[in-house]
XYZ file of C-alpha atoms in Angstrom:
386
model
C -0.105 -0.052 0.254
C 1.407 3.391 -1.003
C 1.866 5.329 1.980
C 1.765 8.545 -0.709
C -0.913 11.573 -0.099
C -1.985 14.987 -0.994
C -1.709 18.653 0.400
C -3.879 21.682 -1.036
C -3.206 25.373 0.282
C -4.104 28.336 -1.378
C -2.988 32.184 -1.351
C -4.557 35.061 -2.603
C -2.883 38.770 -3.283
C -3.223 41.954 -1.794
C -6.284 43.126 -4.385
C -8.097 40.184 -3.755
C -11.486 42.221 -1.667
C -10.871 40.074 1.704
C -7.337 41.190 1.895
C -8.029 44.981 0.739
C -10.038 44.754 3.999
C -7.398 43.291 6.179
C -5.252 46.246 4.701
C -7.651 49.137 5.186
C -8.168 47.523 9.133
C -4.771 47.178 9.698
C -3.296 50.960 7.991
C -5.986 52.112 11.078
C -4.361 50.026 13.478
C -0.593 51.624 12.492
C -1.984 55.098 12.131
C -3.093 55.024 15.867
C 0.281 53.120 16.686
C 2.178 55.237 14.942
C 0.949 58.412 17.831
C 0.105 56.163 20.161
C 2.120 52.991 21.480
C -0.450 52.284 23.688
C -3.650 52.765 21.762
C -6.653 50.266 21.577
C -7.985 50.213 17.971
C -10.438 47.069 16.825
C -11.196 48.222 13.236
C -13.231 45.749 10.847
C -13.756 47.044 7.278
C -16.257 45.781 4.571
C -15.577 46.495 0.527
C -17.735 46.234 -2.342
C -18.040 48.110 -5.882
C -16.506 51.472 -4.744
C -17.293 51.647 -1.130
C -15.771 51.296 1.479
C -17.302 50.522 5.264
C -15.036 51.103 8.290
C -16.706 50.218 11.875
C -15.003 49.278 15.114
C -13.897 50.569 18.920
C -11.083 52.882 19.588
C -8.998 54.292 22.700
C -6.172 56.593 22.091
C -4.751 59.586 24.440
C -6.168 63.182 23.562
C -4.697 64.665 20.568
C -4.311 61.298 18.409
C -6.259 62.182 15.260
C -6.565 59.921 11.862
C -7.824 61.172 8.809
C -9.833 58.151 7.815
C -10.283 59.120 4.078
C -6.816 60.069 3.175
C -5.603 56.950 4.858
C -7.805 54.499 2.888
C -7.667 56.293 -0.158
C -3.906 56.172 -0.319
C -4.220 52.143 1.329
C -6.132 51.362 -1.612
C -4.021 53.384 -4.253
C -1.210 51.190 -3.169
C -3.010 48.185 -3.470
C -3.327 49.349 -6.834
C -6.523 49.941 -7.330
C -6.154 53.849 -9.236
C -8.202 53.390 -12.536
C -12.077 53.977 -12.191
C -12.142 51.184 -15.062
C -11.919 48.528 -12.017
C -15.065 49.418 -10.367
C -13.236 50.172 -7.005
C -11.235 53.366 -7.627
C -9.470 55.456 -4.615
C -9.843 58.659 -5.952
C -14.009 58.027 -6.371
C -14.666 55.645 -3.537
C -17.041 56.321 -0.920
C -15.816 55.915 2.593
C -18.816 55.091 5.498
C -16.876 55.971 8.832
C -18.582 53.770 12.014
C -15.847 53.854 14.840
C -16.207 54.971 18.005
C -15.020 54.898 21.613
C -13.903 51.485 23.131
C -16.560 49.810 25.280
C -15.566 50.864 29.019
C -16.532 47.629 30.161
C -13.243 46.370 27.944
C -11.139 49.010 28.844
C -12.035 48.022 32.652
C -11.168 44.263 32.445
C -7.759 44.885 30.024
C -6.662 47.713 32.652
C -6.199 46.106 35.839
C -6.364 47.955 39.098
C -3.101 46.553 39.243
C -0.999 48.064 36.677
C -0.824 44.725 34.968
C -2.150 44.289 31.454
C -4.855 41.647 31.101
C -5.962 39.710 27.467
C -8.257 41.933 25.250
C -10.316 39.365 25.464
C -10.593 35.222 25.682
C -9.518 32.874 23.246
C -6.761 30.417 21.918
C -4.055 30.791 19.770
C -1.900 28.256 17.683
C 1.317 28.591 16.341
C 3.292 26.075 13.886
C 6.798 25.796 12.340
C 8.645 22.345 10.596
C 11.929 22.119 8.842
C 10.066 21.487 5.364
C 11.250 24.675 4.073
C 13.687 27.551 5.083
C 11.335 29.501 5.986
C 10.242 26.965 8.570
C 6.773 27.084 7.374
C 4.630 24.030 5.419
C 5.729 23.613 1.450
C 2.483 24.067 0.236
C 1.115 27.432 1.635
C 5.076 28.233 1.006
C 4.958 27.549 -2.424
C 0.825 29.316 -3.042
C 2.862 32.875 -1.481
C 6.102 32.785 -3.923
C 3.478 32.367 -6.376
C 1.600 35.338 -5.229
C 5.007 37.713 -4.454
C 5.418 37.040 -8.741
C 2.470 38.070 -9.674
C 2.508 41.130 -7.770
C 6.248 41.926 -8.873
C 5.200 41.372 -11.980
C 2.435 43.746 -12.123
C 3.958 46.597 -9.983
C 7.097 46.443 -12.328
C 4.706 46.310 -15.084
C 6.456 43.551 -16.698
C 3.394 42.062 -17.548
C 1.244 45.137 -18.164
C -2.000 43.254 -18.427
C -1.859 41.652 -14.676
C -4.838 43.579 -12.339
C -4.758 43.480 -8.379
C -6.414 40.735 -7.606
C -5.357 36.885 -7.858
C -5.683 33.939 -6.415
C -3.179 30.501 -6.037
C -3.455 26.834 -4.920
C -0.932 24.187 -4.869
C -1.105 20.554 -4.297
C 1.893 18.907 -3.234
C 2.273 15.047 -2.735
C 3.900 13.544 0.042
C 5.499 10.463 0.731
C 6.567 9.583 4.363
C 5.893 12.984 5.394
C 8.432 14.761 2.638
C 7.398 16.681 -0.483
C 8.026 14.472 -3.697
C 6.599 16.346 -6.527
C 4.147 19.650 -7.443
C 0.387 17.409 -7.908
C -1.535 20.468 -9.131
C -1.215 24.579 -9.318
C -4.440 26.481 -10.174
C -3.563 30.037 -10.819
C -6.386 33.325 -11.292
C -5.524 36.294 -11.813
C -7.273 39.577 -12.925
C -6.577 40.697 -16.019
C -6.732 43.245 -18.679
C -9.539 42.957 -21.755
C -6.923 42.963 -24.217
C -5.022 40.013 -22.378
C -5.847 36.413 -24.373
C -6.176 32.803 -22.182
C -3.168 31.594 -24.230
C -0.922 34.477 -23.052
C -2.355 34.731 -19.769
C -1.165 30.647 -19.308
C 2.068 31.183 -21.284
C 3.327 34.300 -19.087
C 1.835 32.783 -15.136
C 3.496 29.256 -15.699
C 6.903 30.010 -17.461
C 7.699 33.792 -16.119
C 5.869 33.249 -12.332
C 5.098 29.170 -11.160
C 8.356 27.940 -13.072
C 10.975 30.642 -11.522
C 9.574 30.346 -7.899
C 9.549 25.980 -7.677
C 12.235 24.216 -5.734
C 14.191 21.918 -8.350
C 12.525 18.271 -8.922
C 9.032 19.229 -7.849
C 7.545 19.952 -10.960
C 7.003 17.008 -13.614
C 4.929 16.605 -16.593
C 2.222 14.886 -14.433
C 2.140 17.974 -12.392
C -1.652 19.263 -13.859
C -1.851 23.013 -14.846
C -5.629 25.809 -14.292
C -4.558 28.755 -15.224
C -7.974 31.103 -15.079
C -9.928 27.816 -15.462
C -13.298 30.039 -15.802
C -11.954 31.631 -19.324
C -12.112 34.933 -18.352
C -11.198 37.008 -15.216
C -11.663 41.011 -16.511
C -13.838 41.710 -13.480
C -12.156 41.817 -9.873
C -11.772 42.702 -6.477
C -14.241 44.290 -4.374
C -16.338 45.090 -7.343
C -16.870 41.448 -8.402
C -17.160 40.317 -4.437
C -17.546 41.939 -1.799
C -14.558 41.958 1.026
C -14.787 41.645 4.864
C -11.792 41.861 7.663
C -10.660 38.298 9.146
C -11.878 36.183 6.198
C -9.034 34.679 5.093
C -7.043 33.325 8.541
C -6.234 30.059 6.666
C -4.268 32.202 4.173
C -2.698 34.551 6.656
C -1.504 30.818 8.857
C -0.360 28.040 7.454
C -2.479 27.320 4.564
C -4.601 25.102 6.623
C -1.729 22.893 7.972
C -1.676 22.700 12.033
C -4.751 23.911 13.946
C -5.998 27.262 14.126
C -8.138 29.028 17.057
C -10.540 30.604 14.774
C -9.389 35.020 15.583
C -8.485 36.986 12.727
C -5.350 38.931 13.194
C -6.031 42.635 10.883
C -7.962 45.258 12.338
C -6.208 44.533 16.507
C -3.507 46.120 18.071
C -1.489 43.528 20.319
C -3.711 44.125 23.486
C -5.751 41.449 21.741
C -4.444 38.457 22.619
C -5.600 36.955 18.849
C -2.895 38.767 17.342
C 0.455 39.235 20.078
C -0.200 35.350 21.642
C -0.384 33.895 17.668
C 2.703 35.698 16.946
C 4.204 34.443 20.622
C 3.073 30.633 19.232
C 4.601 30.960 16.349
C 8.047 32.628 17.525
C 7.627 29.677 20.637
C 7.397 26.921 17.966
C 10.111 28.749 14.954
C 12.726 28.557 17.315
C 11.437 25.176 18.861
C 12.285 24.084 15.603
C 15.357 25.545 15.211
C 16.968 24.364 18.471
C 16.467 20.835 17.001
C 13.848 19.782 19.542
C 11.725 19.194 16.725
C 10.992 19.053 13.039
C 7.408 20.047 13.459
C 5.859 21.693 16.557
C 2.583 23.101 17.324
C 2.392 25.640 20.375
C -1.463 26.166 21.895
C -1.948 29.477 24.429
C -5.012 30.286 26.013
C -6.541 33.123 28.094
C -9.284 34.987 29.649
C -9.911 38.341 29.750
C -8.252 40.481 31.870
C -5.754 37.913 33.057
C -2.199 38.183 32.254
C -1.218 34.675 32.261
C -1.799 31.450 29.962
C -4.846 29.254 31.011
C -3.097 26.636 29.132
C 0.272 26.013 26.779
C 0.243 23.342 24.766
C 3.321 22.108 22.703
C 2.903 18.743 20.407
C 5.752 17.872 18.029
C 3.924 14.802 16.352
C 6.289 12.259 17.173
C 9.595 14.664 16.099
C 10.669 15.887 19.442
C 13.414 15.320 21.197
C 12.229 15.415 24.443
C 8.749 14.293 25.710
C 6.190 17.185 24.740
C 5.547 18.075 28.322
C 8.709 18.616 29.169
C 9.163 21.144 25.825
C 6.370 22.648 27.383
C 7.608 23.485 30.513
C 10.664 24.534 28.975
C 8.562 27.191 26.628
C 6.716 28.551 30.201
C 9.992 29.012 32.420
C 11.647 30.614 28.922
C 9.267 32.678 27.434
C 6.783 35.952 28.806
C 3.459 34.817 27.471
C 1.229 37.563 29.634
C 0.196 40.044 27.007
C 2.634 42.868 28.161
C 5.681 40.244 27.754
C 4.732 39.295 24.207
C 4.450 43.099 23.234
C 7.433 43.691 24.642
C 9.499 41.225 23.692
C 8.543 41.079 20.031
C 8.097 44.543 19.864
C 4.563 44.651 19.083
C 3.508 48.545 20.229
C 5.088 49.658 16.792
C 3.061 50.727 13.125
C 4.399 46.857 11.465
C 0.567 46.073 10.679
C -0.179 47.219 7.307
C 2.656 44.690 5.427
C 1.369 41.953 7.360
C -2.093 41.926 6.087
C -0.895 41.079 2.535
C 0.298 37.509 1.720
C 0.871 35.995 4.882
C 1.749 36.601 8.802
C 4.227 33.849 9.021
C 7.710 32.628 7.271
C 8.476 36.514 6.148
C 11.603 38.705 6.582
C 12.014 42.079 7.109
C 12.479 44.281 10.851
C 8.610 43.931 11.451
C 8.501 40.414 11.706
C 10.278 39.797 14.844
C 8.350 36.168 15.459
C 10.473 35.354 12.519
C 13.472 35.624 15.182
C 15.416 31.701 16.395
C 17.492 34.286 18.939
C 16.136 31.908 22.122
C 17.199 28.303 20.366
C 19.879 28.396 22.365
C 18.491 29.134 25.604
C 15.811 26.374 24.822
C 17.782 23.996 24.229
C 19.632 24.422 27.660
C 16.120 24.254 28.969
C 15.509 20.756 28.071
C 19.166 19.876 28.518
């Protein structure tokens, strides 16, 4: 009996309607944090044909001012929606603003009288890492993201001038004994201008975008290709479909490989553990793998609103651990400050770094904003485990 199996992950571009909503929400978070690092922000966004609705609650020091309309138009233009023909245009989009002050009940629970920062909500968060790729990410989501990154680069450089902002990729990888052996199927759907032909799109996507980002030997003559399988994709973005903040949480994380606690990241300041604890769980998992303590590691953290210490810490190495999972979890508790204040301090989350994360995934990225991708605790973890 063959032990081969298939796993599929997808990614969407910054021009996908749900990602447009995520970026608008995180643009608001960054704008508040740039003026008040202790600001509380929870902003949700709805986008549809030439319309943006911003709704939520905020709390910031006196004098903090966010020019929502200017911010929204710039964010939309930066994504690439700067042409009225696309049905969603930075210069003419209608903005509806429904943002108000944070509930005093929530504020009271988070700001404890002792001065300790409590969790901004209850919930459970997961982080995952593996040694399948240099990014310490599962291969299917890594390949799907590389395709989207390639499409965006070709669009922004105008190397393929007929590309438009909305796009989706999907990669199915075939595994044997837990290791990738080939790419089984590649699906790419990209918005395009009216002048582009299906043959032109297919050839350019396969030869200029996909093949250059695939690891050697994983594509073969049996790989199945679907490029714009409907035949046309002229109408896209918020004009083609409505978008909402937080509707691409699997794209944002590990492509379905590993569990997800259900909480979205975008639009939330780091006092919300949906965001900060998910980043910390990834940080812990990555350090476990980089320390050589596991080939695969999943970390679960759980919190209660207003309570600083996590209710539970769990490590699962899926049988790949160099020590028992319970022992690894004990070391994690000793070596990492898992309180909201500790996570914010260690990962430097009071900075306006979140807009970039809302584009093509929060994990497996590089750059000064992605502090949770550092491996600086690996040596300490090895010592703690003994």
